[in-house]
PDB file of C-alpha atoms and ligand atoms in Angstrom:
ATOM      1  CA  UNK A   1       4.722 -58.942  -3.368  1.00  0.00           C
ATOM      2  CA  UNK A   2       4.793 -55.135  -3.388  1.00  0.00           C
ATOM      3  CA  UNK A   3       1.027 -54.945  -3.994  1.00  0.00           C
ATOM      4  CA  UNK A   4       0.386 -57.325  -1.135  1.00  0.00           C
ATOM      5  CA  UNK A   5       2.537 -55.281   1.252  1.00  0.00           C
ATOM      6  CA  UNK A   6       0.762 -52.065   0.198  1.00  0.00           C
ATOM      7  CA  UNK A   7      -2.665 -53.636   0.656  1.00  0.00           C
ATOM      8  CA  UNK A   8      -1.651 -54.960   4.048  1.00  0.00           C
ATOM      9  CA  UNK A   9      -0.360 -51.527   5.055  1.00  0.00           C
ATOM     10  CA  UNK A  10      -3.585 -49.844   3.921  1.00  0.00           C
ATOM     11  CA  UNK A  11      -5.622 -52.389   5.855  1.00  0.00           C
ATOM     12  CA  UNK A  12      -3.675 -51.598   9.011  1.00  0.00           C
ATOM     13  CA  UNK A  13      -3.909 -47.825   8.435  1.00  0.00           C
ATOM     14  CA  UNK A  14      -7.663 -47.913   7.949  1.00  0.00           C
ATOM     15  CA  UNK A  15      -8.500 -50.555  10.528  1.00  0.00           C
ATOM     16  CA  UNK A  16     -10.151 -49.789  13.892  1.00  0.00           C
ATOM     17  CA  UNK A  17      -6.937 -50.732  15.672  1.00  0.00           C
ATOM     18  CA  UNK A  18      -5.084 -47.908  13.919  1.00  0.00           C
ATOM     19  CA  UNK A  19      -7.762 -45.373  14.836  1.00  0.00           C
ATOM     20  CA  UNK A  20      -7.766 -46.523  18.468  1.00  0.00           C
ATOM     21  CA  UNK A  21      -3.995 -46.026  18.622  1.00  0.00           C
ATOM     22  CA  UNK A  22      -4.215 -42.641  16.851  1.00  0.00           C
ATOM     23  CA  UNK A  23      -2.583 -40.331  17.656  1.00  0.00           C
ATOM     24  CA  UNK A  24       0.490 -42.188  18.834  1.00  0.00           C
ATOM     25  CA  UNK A  25       2.888 -39.274  18.138  1.00  0.00           C
ATOM     26  CA  UNK A  26       2.791 -35.473  17.608  1.00  0.00           C
ATOM     27  CA  UNK A  27       0.662 -34.083  14.773  1.00  0.00           C
ATOM     28  CA  UNK A  28       1.860 -31.383  12.366  1.00  0.00           C
ATOM     29  CA  UNK A  29      -0.559 -28.635  11.344  1.00  0.00           C
ATOM     30  CA  UNK A  30       0.615 -26.649   8.348  1.00  0.00           C
ATOM     31  CA  UNK A  31      -0.362 -22.971   8.455  1.00  0.00           C
ATOM     32  CA  UNK A  32       0.163 -21.757   4.872  1.00  0.00           C
ATOM     33  CA  UNK A  33       1.048 -18.177   5.836  1.00  0.00           C
ATOM     34  CA  UNK A  34       3.651 -16.379   7.941  1.00  0.00           C
ATOM     35  CA  UNK A  35       3.408 -16.560  11.717  1.00  0.00           C
ATOM     36  CA  UNK A  36       1.341 -13.867  13.365  1.00  0.00           C
ATOM     37  CA  UNK A  37      -1.323 -13.528  10.678  1.00  0.00           C
ATOM     38  CA  UNK A  38      -5.017 -14.437  10.974  1.00  0.00           C
ATOM     39  CA  UNK A  39      -4.595 -18.025   9.826  1.00  0.00           C
ATOM     40  CA  UNK A  40      -1.779 -18.536  12.311  1.00  0.00           C
ATOM     41  CA  UNK A  41      -3.787 -16.872  15.098  1.00  0.00           C
ATOM     42  CA  UNK A  42      -6.845 -19.098  14.561  1.00  0.00           C
ATOM     43  CA  UNK A  43      -4.665 -22.214  14.255  1.00  0.00           C
ATOM     44  CA  UNK A  44      -2.853 -21.583  17.534  1.00  0.00           C
ATOM     45  CA  UNK A  45      -6.063 -20.748  19.423  1.00  0.00           C
ATOM     46  CA  UNK A  46      -7.763 -24.039  18.499  1.00  0.00           C
ATOM     47  CA  UNK A  47      -4.663 -26.283  18.348  1.00  0.00           C
ATOM     48  CA  UNK A  48      -3.771 -25.981  22.022  1.00  0.00           C
ATOM     49  CA  UNK A  49      -7.016 -27.459  23.452  1.00  0.00           C
ATOM     50  CA  UNK A  50      -7.080 -29.981  20.590  1.00  0.00           C
ATOM     51  CA  UNK A  51      -3.648 -31.205  21.711  1.00  0.00           C
ATOM     52  CA  UNK A  52      -4.994 -31.774  25.226  1.00  0.00           C
ATOM     53  CA  UNK A  53      -8.018 -33.743  23.940  1.00  0.00           C
ATOM     54  CA  UNK A  54      -5.894 -35.847  21.587  1.00  0.00           C
ATOM     55  CA  UNK A  55      -3.089 -36.370  24.103  1.00  0.00           C
ATOM     56  CA  UNK A  56      -0.478 -35.426  21.545  1.00  0.00           C
ATOM     57  CA  UNK A  57       1.086 -32.073  20.677  1.00  0.00           C
ATOM     58  CA  UNK A  58      -0.089 -30.348  17.514  1.00  0.00           C
ATOM     59  CA  UNK A  59       3.009 -28.673  16.087  1.00  0.00           C
ATOM     60  CA  UNK A  60       2.276 -25.612  13.924  1.00  0.00           C
ATOM     61  CA  UNK A  61       4.497 -25.369  10.860  1.00  0.00           C
ATOM     62  CA  UNK A  62       4.286 -22.113   8.884  1.00  0.00           C
ATOM     63  CA  UNK A  63       4.813 -22.826   5.172  1.00  0.00           C
ATOM     64  CA  UNK A  64       4.148 -19.558   3.315  1.00  0.00           C
ATOM     65  CA  UNK A  65       4.014 -18.694  -0.377  1.00  0.00           C
ATOM     66  CA  UNK A  66       1.724 -18.272  -3.359  1.00  0.00           C
ATOM     67  CA  UNK A  67      -1.259 -17.052  -1.386  1.00  0.00           C
ATOM     68  CA  UNK A  68      -1.223 -20.121   0.849  1.00  0.00           C
ATOM     69  CA  UNK A  69      -1.271 -22.646  -1.996  1.00  0.00           C
ATOM     70  CA  UNK A  70       2.364 -23.699  -1.412  1.00  0.00           C
ATOM     71  CA  UNK A  71       1.639 -24.938   2.093  1.00  0.00           C
ATOM     72  CA  UNK A  72      -1.683 -26.508   1.182  1.00  0.00           C
ATOM     73  CA  UNK A  73      -0.127 -28.329  -1.793  1.00  0.00           C
ATOM     74  CA  UNK A  74       2.551 -29.741   0.499  1.00  0.00           C
ATOM     75  CA  UNK A  75       0.004 -30.844   3.117  1.00  0.00           C
ATOM     76  CA  UNK A  76      -2.293 -32.366   0.487  1.00  0.00           C
ATOM     77  CA  UNK A  77       0.554 -34.612  -0.660  1.00  0.00           C
ATOM     78  CA  UNK A  78       1.422 -35.865   2.823  1.00  0.00           C
ATOM     79  CA  UNK A  79       0.616 -39.439   3.939  1.00  0.00           C
ATOM     80  CA  UNK A  80      -3.105 -39.696   4.754  1.00  0.00           C
ATOM     81  CA  UNK A  81      -2.455 -40.982   8.297  1.00  0.00           C
ATOM     82  CA  UNK A  82      -3.708 -38.081  10.406  1.00  0.00           C
ATOM     83  CA  UNK A  83      -0.243 -36.869  11.364  1.00  0.00           C
ATOM     84  CA  UNK A  84      -0.268 -34.024   8.833  1.00  0.00           C
ATOM     85  CA  UNK A  85      -3.237 -31.653   8.858  1.00  0.00           C
ATOM     86  CA  UNK A  86      -3.620 -28.073   7.672  1.00  0.00           C
ATOM     87  CA  UNK A  87      -5.456 -24.829   8.410  1.00  0.00           C
ATOM     88  CA  UNK A  88      -7.020 -23.727   5.151  1.00  0.00           C
ATOM     89  CA  UNK A  89      -9.501 -20.940   4.492  1.00  0.00           C
ATOM     90  CA  UNK A  90     -11.771 -19.184   2.074  1.00  0.00           C
ATOM     91  CA  UNK A  91      -8.707 -18.238   0.003  1.00  0.00           C
ATOM     92  CA  UNK A  92      -6.900 -21.578  -0.256  1.00  0.00           C
ATOM     93  CA  UNK A  93     -10.124 -23.614  -0.462  1.00  0.00           C
ATOM     94  CA  UNK A  94     -12.479 -21.138  -2.133  1.00  0.00           C
ATOM     95  CA  UNK A  95     -10.775 -18.430  -4.182  1.00  0.00           C
ATOM     96  CA  UNK A  96      -7.581 -20.177  -5.344  1.00  0.00           C
ATOM     97  CA  UNK A  97      -9.063 -22.194  -8.262  1.00  0.00           C
ATOM     98  CA  UNK A  98     -10.208 -18.938  -9.904  1.00  0.00           C
ATOM     99  CA  UNK A  99      -6.773 -17.341  -9.644  1.00  0.00           C
ATOM    100  CA  UNK A 100      -4.419 -20.292 -10.215  1.00  0.00           C
ATOM    101  CA  UNK A 101      -5.123 -22.002 -13.572  1.00  0.00           C
ATOM    102  CA  UNK A 102      -2.557 -24.694 -12.705  1.00  0.00           C
ATOM    103  CA  UNK A 103      -3.493 -25.152  -9.054  1.00  0.00           C
ATOM    104  CA  UNK A 104      -2.008 -28.487  -7.937  1.00  0.00           C
ATOM    105  CA  UNK A 105      -5.050 -29.459  -5.895  1.00  0.00           C
ATOM    106  CA  UNK A 106      -8.832 -29.397  -6.155  1.00  0.00           C
ATOM    107  CA  UNK A 107     -10.303 -28.016  -2.898  1.00  0.00           C
ATOM    108  CA  UNK A 108     -13.500 -30.022  -3.456  1.00  0.00           C
ATOM    109  CA  UNK A 109     -11.798 -33.386  -4.104  1.00  0.00           C
ATOM    110  CA  UNK A 110      -8.276 -33.616  -2.662  1.00  0.00           C
ATOM    111  CA  UNK A 111      -8.938 -33.306   1.051  1.00  0.00           C
ATOM    112  CA  UNK A 112     -10.658 -34.963   3.972  1.00  0.00           C
ATOM    113  CA  UNK A 113     -12.445 -31.986   5.547  1.00  0.00           C
ATOM    114  CA  UNK A 114     -12.161 -32.007   9.341  1.00  0.00           C
ATOM    115  CA  UNK A 115     -14.187 -28.963  10.399  1.00  0.00           C
ATOM    116  CA  UNK A 116     -14.727 -25.211  10.477  1.00  0.00           C
ATOM    117  CA  UNK A 117     -12.626 -23.366  13.068  1.00  0.00           C
ATOM    118  CA  UNK A 118     -13.768 -19.739  12.780  1.00  0.00           C
ATOM    119  CA  UNK A 119     -15.696 -17.284  10.643  1.00  0.00           C
ATOM    120  CA  UNK A 120     -13.554 -14.190  10.111  1.00  0.00           C
ATOM    121  CA  UNK A 121     -15.350 -11.021   8.951  1.00  0.00           C
ATOM    122  CA  UNK A 122     -13.428  -8.781   6.573  1.00  0.00           C
ATOM    123  CA  UNK A 123     -12.451  -5.242   7.592  1.00  0.00           C
ATOM    124  CA  UNK A 124     -11.230  -2.467   5.257  1.00  0.00           C
ATOM    125  CA  UNK A 125      -8.234  -0.922   7.044  1.00  0.00           C
ATOM    126  CA  UNK A 126      -5.774   1.862   6.321  1.00  0.00           C
ATOM    127  CA  UNK A 127      -2.601   3.247   7.844  1.00  0.00           C
ATOM    128  CA  UNK A 128      -2.955   5.511  10.887  1.00  0.00           C
ATOM    129  CA  UNK A 129      -2.151   8.710   8.944  1.00  0.00           C
ATOM    130  CA  UNK A 130      -4.489   7.879   6.070  1.00  0.00           C
ATOM    131  CA  UNK A 131      -6.245  11.104   4.997  1.00  0.00           C
ATOM    132  CA  UNK A 132      -9.683   9.414   4.915  1.00  0.00           C
ATOM    133  CA  UNK A 133     -11.788   9.246   8.058  1.00  0.00           C
ATOM    134  CA  UNK A 134     -14.680   7.162   6.742  1.00  0.00           C
ATOM    135  CA  UNK A 135     -15.451   4.776   3.895  1.00  0.00           C
ATOM    136  CA  UNK A 136     -16.787   7.476   1.554  1.00  0.00           C
ATOM    137  CA  UNK A 137     -13.634   9.572   1.974  1.00  0.00           C
ATOM    138  CA  UNK A 138     -11.535   6.411   1.509  1.00  0.00           C
ATOM    139  CA  UNK A 139     -13.260   5.551  -1.763  1.00  0.00           C
ATOM    140  CA  UNK A 140     -12.898   9.139  -3.028  1.00  0.00           C
ATOM    141  CA  UNK A 141      -9.191   9.033  -2.064  1.00  0.00           C
ATOM    142  CA  UNK A 142      -8.621   5.642  -3.688  1.00  0.00           C
ATOM    143  CA  UNK A 143     -10.172   6.785  -6.965  1.00  0.00           C
ATOM    144  CA  UNK A 144      -7.864   9.805  -7.114  1.00  0.00           C
ATOM    145  CA  UNK A 145      -4.654   7.750  -6.503  1.00  0.00           C
ATOM    146  CA  UNK A 146      -4.500   5.716  -9.727  1.00  0.00           C
ATOM    147  CA  UNK A 147      -1.646   3.246  -9.191  1.00  0.00           C
ATOM    148  CA  UNK A 148       0.045   5.454  -6.596  1.00  0.00           C
ATOM    149  CA  UNK A 149      -1.713   3.807  -3.634  1.00  0.00           C
ATOM    150  CA  UNK A 150      -0.159   0.686  -2.056  1.00  0.00           C
ATOM    151  CA  UNK A 151      -2.584  -2.167  -1.413  1.00  0.00           C
ATOM    152  CA  UNK A 152      -1.113  -4.936   0.798  1.00  0.00           C
ATOM    153  CA  UNK A 153      -2.142  -8.604   0.625  1.00  0.00           C
ATOM    154  CA  UNK A 154      -0.875 -12.092   1.482  1.00  0.00           C
ATOM    155  CA  UNK A 155      -0.325 -13.389  -2.034  1.00  0.00           C
ATOM    156  CA  UNK A 156      -2.541 -14.098  -5.038  1.00  0.00           C
ATOM    157  CA  UNK A 157      -5.607 -16.077  -3.986  1.00  0.00           C
ATOM    158  CA  UNK A 158      -5.262 -15.300  -0.298  1.00  0.00           C
ATOM    159  CA  UNK A 159      -8.246 -13.923   1.582  1.00  0.00           C
ATOM    160  CA  UNK A 160      -6.708 -10.463   1.669  1.00  0.00           C
ATOM    161  CA  UNK A 161      -5.939 -10.598  -2.060  1.00  0.00           C
ATOM    162  CA  UNK A 162      -9.255 -12.019  -3.257  1.00  0.00           C
ATOM    163  CA  UNK A 163     -11.351  -9.711  -1.071  1.00  0.00           C
ATOM    164  CA  UNK A 164      -9.019  -6.874  -2.072  1.00  0.00           C
ATOM    165  CA  UNK A 165      -9.430  -7.253  -5.836  1.00  0.00           C
ATOM    166  CA  UNK A 166     -13.170  -7.475  -5.262  1.00  0.00           C
ATOM    167  CA  UNK A 167     -13.126  -4.134  -3.427  1.00  0.00           C
ATOM    168  CA  UNK A 168     -10.984  -2.518  -6.117  1.00  0.00           C
ATOM    169  CA  UNK A 169     -13.294  -3.798  -8.874  1.00  0.00           C
ATOM    170  CA  UNK A 170     -16.256  -2.226  -7.069  1.00  0.00           C
ATOM    171  CA  UNK A 171     -14.383   1.067  -6.532  1.00  0.00           C
ATOM    172  CA  UNK A 172     -12.950   1.056 -10.061  1.00  0.00           C
ATOM    173  CA  UNK A 173      -9.413   1.416  -8.683  1.00  0.00           C
ATOM    174  CA  UNK A 174      -6.071  -0.092  -9.804  1.00  0.00           C
ATOM    175  CA  UNK A 175      -3.595   0.319  -6.926  1.00  0.00           C
ATOM    176  CA  UNK A 176      -0.058  -1.023  -6.724  1.00  0.00           C
ATOM    177  CA  UNK A 177      -0.302  -4.391  -4.992  1.00  0.00           C
ATOM    178  CA  UNK A 178       2.298  -5.187  -2.318  1.00  0.00           C
ATOM    179  CA  UNK A 179       2.372  -8.964  -1.658  1.00  0.00           C
ATOM    180  CA  UNK A 180       3.488 -10.433   1.686  1.00  0.00           C
ATOM    181  CA  UNK A 181       3.858 -13.942   3.073  1.00  0.00           C
ATOM    182  CA  UNK A 182       0.927 -13.179   5.339  1.00  0.00           C
ATOM    183  CA  UNK A 183      -1.113 -10.267   6.609  1.00  0.00           C
ATOM    184  CA  UNK A 184       0.834 -10.427   9.846  1.00  0.00           C
ATOM    185  CA  UNK A 185       3.920  -8.914   8.157  1.00  0.00           C
ATOM    186  CA  UNK A 186       1.635  -6.715   6.023  1.00  0.00           C
ATOM    187  CA  UNK A 187       0.073  -5.268   9.173  1.00  0.00           C
ATOM    188  CA  UNK A 188       3.526  -4.444  10.551  1.00  0.00           C
ATOM    189  CA  UNK A 189       4.289  -2.416   7.429  1.00  0.00           C
ATOM    190  CA  UNK A 190       0.876  -0.732   7.623  1.00  0.00           C
ATOM    191  CA  UNK A 191       1.605   0.286  11.217  1.00  0.00           C
ATOM    192  CA  UNK A 192       4.874   1.871  10.074  1.00  0.00           C
ATOM    193  CA  UNK A 193       3.051   3.691   7.274  1.00  0.00           C
ATOM    194  CA  UNK A 194       4.624   1.768   4.403  1.00  0.00           C
ATOM    195  CA  UNK A 195       1.353   0.567   2.884  1.00  0.00           C
ATOM    196  CA  UNK A 196      -1.919   2.464   2.483  1.00  0.00           C
ATOM    197  CA  UNK A 197      -4.706  -0.110   2.838  1.00  0.00           C
ATOM    198  CA  UNK A 198      -5.799  -3.706   2.819  1.00  0.00           C
ATOM    199  CA  UNK A 199      -8.838  -5.912   3.384  1.00  0.00           C
ATOM    200  CA  UNK A 200      -8.074  -8.304   6.196  1.00  0.00           C
ATOM    201  CA  UNK A 201      -9.679 -10.734   8.583  1.00  0.00           C
ATOM    202  CA  UNK A 202     -10.843  -9.076  11.782  1.00  0.00           C
ATOM    203  CA  UNK A 203      -8.847 -11.453  14.012  1.00  0.00           C
ATOM    204  CA  UNK A 204      -5.620  -9.931  12.677  1.00  0.00           C
ATOM    205  CA  UNK A 205      -6.464  -6.230  12.869  1.00  0.00           C
ATOM    206  CA  UNK A 206      -8.937  -5.889  15.754  1.00  0.00           C
ATOM    207  CA  UNK A 207      -6.430  -4.987  18.472  1.00  0.00           C
ATOM    208  CA  UNK A 208      -4.604  -2.469  16.255  1.00  0.00           C
ATOM    209  CA  UNK A 209      -7.898  -0.818  15.301  1.00  0.00           C
ATOM    210  CA  UNK A 210      -8.900  -0.662  18.989  1.00  0.00           C
ATOM    211  CA  UNK A 211      -5.463   0.810  19.839  1.00  0.00           C
ATOM    212  CA  UNK A 212      -5.729   3.388  17.041  1.00  0.00           C
ATOM    213  CA  UNK A 213      -2.444   2.299  15.420  1.00  0.00           C
ATOM    214  CA  UNK A 214      -4.344   1.699  12.155  1.00  0.00           C
ATOM    215  CA  UNK A 215      -7.671   3.012  10.835  1.00  0.00           C
ATOM    216  CA  UNK A 216     -10.737   0.926   9.954  1.00  0.00           C
ATOM    217  CA  UNK A 217     -13.257   2.234   7.422  1.00  0.00           C
ATOM    218  CA  UNK A 218     -15.961  -0.463   7.433  1.00  0.00           C
ATOM    219  CA  UNK A 219     -16.691  -4.121   8.121  1.00  0.00           C
ATOM    220  CA  UNK A 220     -18.047  -6.125   5.193  1.00  0.00           C
ATOM    221  CA  UNK A 221     -20.691  -8.101   7.109  1.00  0.00           C
ATOM    222  CA  UNK A 222     -24.452  -7.512   7.350  1.00  0.00           C
ATOM    223  CA  UNK A 223     -24.172  -6.621  11.054  1.00  0.00           C
ATOM    224  CA  UNK A 224     -21.527  -4.797  13.069  1.00  0.00           C
ATOM    225  CA  UNK A 225     -19.001  -6.791  15.098  1.00  0.00           C
ATOM    226  CA  UNK A 226     -19.300  -6.768  18.907  1.00  0.00           C
ATOM    227  CA  UNK A 227     -15.497  -6.509  18.903  1.00  0.00           C
ATOM    228  CA  UNK A 228     -15.654  -3.229  16.901  1.00  0.00           C
ATOM    229  CA  UNK A 229     -19.121  -1.849  17.766  1.00  0.00           C
ATOM    230  CA  UNK A 230     -18.375   1.641  16.442  1.00  0.00           C
ATOM    231  CA  UNK A 231     -17.241   0.415  13.022  1.00  0.00           C
ATOM    232  CA  UNK A 232     -20.029   0.810  10.433  1.00  0.00           C
ATOM    233  CA  UNK A 233     -20.896  -1.974   8.039  1.00  0.00           C
ATOM    234  CA  UNK A 234     -20.200  -1.411   4.347  1.00  0.00           C
ATOM    235  CA  UNK A 235     -23.968  -1.205   3.878  1.00  0.00           C
ATOM    236  CA  UNK A 236     -24.284   1.604   6.450  1.00  0.00           C
ATOM    237  CA  UNK A 237     -21.232   3.333   4.978  1.00  0.00           C
ATOM    238  CA  UNK A 238     -22.542   3.375   1.400  1.00  0.00           C
ATOM    239  CA  UNK A 239     -20.984   0.303  -0.285  1.00  0.00           C
ATOM    240  CA  UNK A 240     -23.685  -2.366   0.249  1.00  0.00           C
ATOM    241  CA  UNK A 241     -22.453  -4.499  -2.658  1.00  0.00           C
ATOM    242  CA  UNK A 242     -19.201  -5.182  -0.786  1.00  0.00           C
ATOM    243  CA  UNK A 243     -20.407  -7.877   1.611  1.00  0.00           C
ATOM    244  CA  UNK A 244     -17.824 -10.622   2.152  1.00  0.00           C
ATOM    245  CA  UNK A 245     -16.694 -12.817   5.003  1.00  0.00           C
ATOM    246  CA  UNK A 246     -13.897 -15.345   5.293  1.00  0.00           C
ATOM    247  CA  UNK A 247     -13.505 -18.527   7.309  1.00  0.00           C
ATOM    248  CA  UNK A 248     -10.685 -20.779   8.526  1.00  0.00           C
ATOM    249  CA  UNK A 249     -11.027 -24.580   8.604  1.00  0.00           C
ATOM    250  CA  UNK A 250      -8.971 -27.687   9.267  1.00  0.00           C
ATOM    251  CA  UNK A 251      -8.377 -30.246   6.508  1.00  0.00           C
ATOM    252  CA  UNK A 252      -6.532 -33.559   6.280  1.00  0.00           C
ATOM    253  CA  UNK A 253      -5.190 -35.185   3.104  1.00  0.00           C
ATOM    254  CA  UNK A 254      -7.668 -37.173   1.003  1.00  0.00           C
ATOM    255  CA  UNK A 255      -7.835 -40.801   2.149  1.00  0.00           C
ATOM    256  CA  UNK A 256      -7.273 -40.094   5.841  1.00  0.00           C
ATOM    257  CA  UNK A 257      -9.215 -42.868   7.649  1.00  0.00           C
ATOM    258  CA  UNK A 258     -12.741 -41.779   8.629  1.00  0.00           C
ATOM    259  CA  UNK A 259     -12.170 -42.777  12.278  1.00  0.00           C
ATOM    260  CA  UNK A 260      -9.092 -40.545  12.400  1.00  0.00           C
ATOM    261  CA  UNK A 261     -10.970 -37.628  10.824  1.00  0.00           C
ATOM    262  CA  UNK A 262     -13.753 -38.174  13.374  1.00  0.00           C
ATOM    263  CA  UNK A 263     -11.229 -37.999  16.228  1.00  0.00           C
ATOM    264  CA  UNK A 264      -9.811 -34.753  14.841  1.00  0.00           C
ATOM    265  CA  UNK A 265     -13.301 -33.292  14.380  1.00  0.00           C
ATOM    266  CA  UNK A 266     -14.239 -34.296  17.938  1.00  0.00           C
ATOM    267  CA  UNK A 267     -11.116 -32.572  19.283  1.00  0.00           C
ATOM    268  CA  UNK A 268     -11.883 -29.442  17.231  1.00  0.00           C
ATOM    269  CA  UNK A 269     -15.499 -29.314  18.420  1.00  0.00           C
ATOM    270  CA  UNK A 270     -14.365 -29.710  22.047  1.00  0.00           C
ATOM    271  CA  UNK A 271     -11.915 -26.867  21.419  1.00  0.00           C
ATOM    272  CA  UNK A 272     -14.713 -24.630  20.108  1.00  0.00           C
ATOM    273  CA  UNK A 273     -16.694 -25.378  23.287  1.00  0.00           C
ATOM    274  CA  UNK A 274     -13.717 -24.504  25.502  1.00  0.00           C
ATOM    275  CA  UNK A 275     -14.528 -21.356  27.510  1.00  0.00           C
ATOM    276  CA  UNK A 276     -11.047 -19.944  26.964  1.00  0.00           C
ATOM    277  CA  UNK A 277     -11.246 -20.453  23.203  1.00  0.00           C
ATOM    278  CA  UNK A 278     -14.702 -18.872  23.073  1.00  0.00           C
ATOM    279  CA  UNK A 279     -13.520 -15.800  24.977  1.00  0.00           C
ATOM    280  CA  UNK A 280     -10.391 -15.465  22.849  1.00  0.00           C
ATOM    281  CA  UNK A 281     -12.363 -15.824  19.613  1.00  0.00           C
ATOM    282  CA  UNK A 282     -15.022 -13.334  20.802  1.00  0.00           C
ATOM    283  CA  UNK A 283     -12.283 -10.825  21.684  1.00  0.00           C
ATOM    284  CA  UNK A 284     -10.781 -11.337  18.211  1.00  0.00           C
ATOM    285  CA  UNK A 285     -14.132 -10.715  16.510  1.00  0.00           C
ATOM    286  CA  UNK A 286     -14.329 -14.248  15.111  1.00  0.00           C
ATOM    287  CA  UNK A 287     -17.722 -15.857  14.469  1.00  0.00           C
ATOM    288  CA  UNK A 288     -17.866 -19.286  16.085  1.00  0.00           C
ATOM    289  CA  UNK A 289     -19.341 -22.191  14.107  1.00  0.00           C
ATOM    290  CA  UNK A 290     -22.480 -23.573  15.779  1.00  0.00           C
ATOM    291  CA  UNK A 291     -24.179 -26.974  15.756  1.00  0.00           C
ATOM    292  CA  UNK A 292     -24.359 -28.603  12.330  1.00  0.00           C
ATOM    293  CA  UNK A 293     -21.865 -26.044  10.913  1.00  0.00           C
ATOM    294  CA  UNK A 294     -19.171 -27.929  12.851  1.00  0.00           C
ATOM    295  CA  UNK A 295     -19.412 -31.228  11.002  1.00  0.00           C
ATOM    296  CA  UNK A 296     -16.940 -32.462   8.392  1.00  0.00           C
ATOM    297  CA  UNK A 297     -19.819 -32.866   5.941  1.00  0.00           C
ATOM    298  CA  UNK A 298     -20.814 -29.220   6.445  1.00  0.00           C
ATOM    299  CA  UNK A 299     -17.245 -28.130   5.647  1.00  0.00           C
ATOM    300  CA  UNK A 300     -17.258 -30.163   2.421  1.00  0.00           C
ATOM    301  CA  UNK A 301     -20.484 -28.433   1.379  1.00  0.00           C
ATOM    302  CA  UNK A 302     -19.044 -25.032   2.307  1.00  0.00           C
ATOM    303  CA  UNK A 303     -15.944 -25.610   0.161  1.00  0.00           C
ATOM    304  CA  UNK A 304     -18.055 -26.695  -2.801  1.00  0.00           C
ATOM    305  CA  UNK A 305     -20.334 -23.656  -2.498  1.00  0.00           C
ATOM    306  CA  UNK A 306     -17.434 -21.224  -1.982  1.00  0.00           C
ATOM    307  CA  UNK A 307     -15.505 -22.470  -5.039  1.00  0.00           C
ATOM    308  CA  UNK A 308     -18.688 -22.199  -7.114  1.00  0.00           C
ATOM    309  CA  UNK A 309     -19.437 -18.718  -5.713  1.00  0.00           C
ATOM    310  CA  UNK A 310     -15.988 -17.170  -5.964  1.00  0.00           C
ATOM    311  CA  UNK A 311     -14.776 -18.556  -9.293  1.00  0.00           C
ATOM    312  CA  UNK A 312     -16.868 -16.291 -11.610  1.00  0.00           C
ATOM    313  CA  UNK A 313     -16.644 -13.290  -9.275  1.00  0.00           C
ATOM    314  CA  UNK A 314     -12.860 -13.406  -8.946  1.00  0.00           C
ATOM    315  CA  UNK A 315     -12.188 -14.187 -12.604  1.00  0.00           C
ATOM    316  CA  UNK A 316     -14.115 -10.998 -13.431  1.00  0.00           C
ATOM    317  CA  UNK A 317     -12.397  -8.995 -10.660  1.00  0.00           C
ATOM    318  CA  UNK A 318      -8.953 -10.238 -11.736  1.00  0.00           C
ATOM    319  CA  UNK A 319      -9.694  -9.251 -15.339  1.00  0.00           C
ATOM    320  CA  UNK A 320     -10.774  -5.786 -14.170  1.00  0.00           C
ATOM    321  CA  UNK A 321      -7.526  -5.432 -12.175  1.00  0.00           C
ATOM    322  CA  UNK A 322      -5.380  -5.833 -15.306  1.00  0.00           C
TER     323      UNK A 322
HETATM  324  C1  MLT B 401      -4.880 -14.296   3.878  1.00  0.00           C
HETATM  325  O1  MLT B 401      -5.511 -15.123   3.224  1.00  0.00           O
HETATM  326  O2  MLT B 401      -4.806 -13.099   3.636  1.00  0.00           O
HETATM  327  C2  MLT B 401      -4.202 -14.873   5.018  1.00  0.00           C
HETATM  328  O3  MLT B 401      -5.150 -15.382   5.901  1.00  0.00           O
HETATM  329  C3  MLT B 401      -3.360 -13.906   5.648  1.00  0.00           C
HETATM  330  C4  MLT B 401      -2.639 -14.542   6.733  1.00  0.00           C
HETATM  331  O4  MLT B 401      -3.161 -15.471   7.379  1.00  0.00           O
HETATM  332  O5  MLT B 401      -1.531 -14.083   6.965  1.00  0.00           O
END
């Protein structure tokens, strides 16, 4: 009897009638970091117009811990009915397998990718009173500090952690790492001078860099950002091998009906075409996905390529950090 009931339930969940009715109630989007950080910022920018398109509120739930893997693990285990989605990124769905031997999910297998929300270039930032005034001076300073410098990040495997250990391995430095539940809280401590530096997504730090309340030394993308036109690239500043960019993307649990995923992707794409979203993302320095980059299939390919790319690099960087 039980099997029959389950089969009947699955048939209803995956049938066209279910998709037509979806969403019939509010949707939860797990953001696996503290409120106010880059993942939270991107989630809230795209979720609002998505709610309007879907006709149901998307409720953001911040579930922080373990570099974002706590929240993603919880979301991955939720019912695959479209009412629990998540904002993942290059850390949770690219770097994490290299840094968590017992990761409870496989980014390439355990999700229904919905779509890319934003590309988020990485910026090397320091506290306002940092003695360095350019990347070369920063590197010279970092090398002299040994473990006396404080390097902030959002937990092992996060974007700020994985791009941070990569920078340290290139500089040959071994700072003291200060973990946070997100780079939102980390930025607060940097602004009060409690941490020395971090590598963070531009959407989190751009306004503080523009206001001069923190320093930026370089951006790790091939070209400068229109949001920070005076900030040199790492290539211009003498560290060409440090070229790294992050991204934020929406995922649903594996097994979410294809029609439901398509509705979520459609709402996301409409959000990316919203003039207000585009302006907000441009102001934040985000790089908007275009055309084919916006499809669920493109996100699946991105996750597969990012896991393959980052696993050897981060295993080596993590070994060097010991
Ligand atoms: C990270 O991976 O560093 C996170 O994106 C930081 C955050 O969103 O707070």
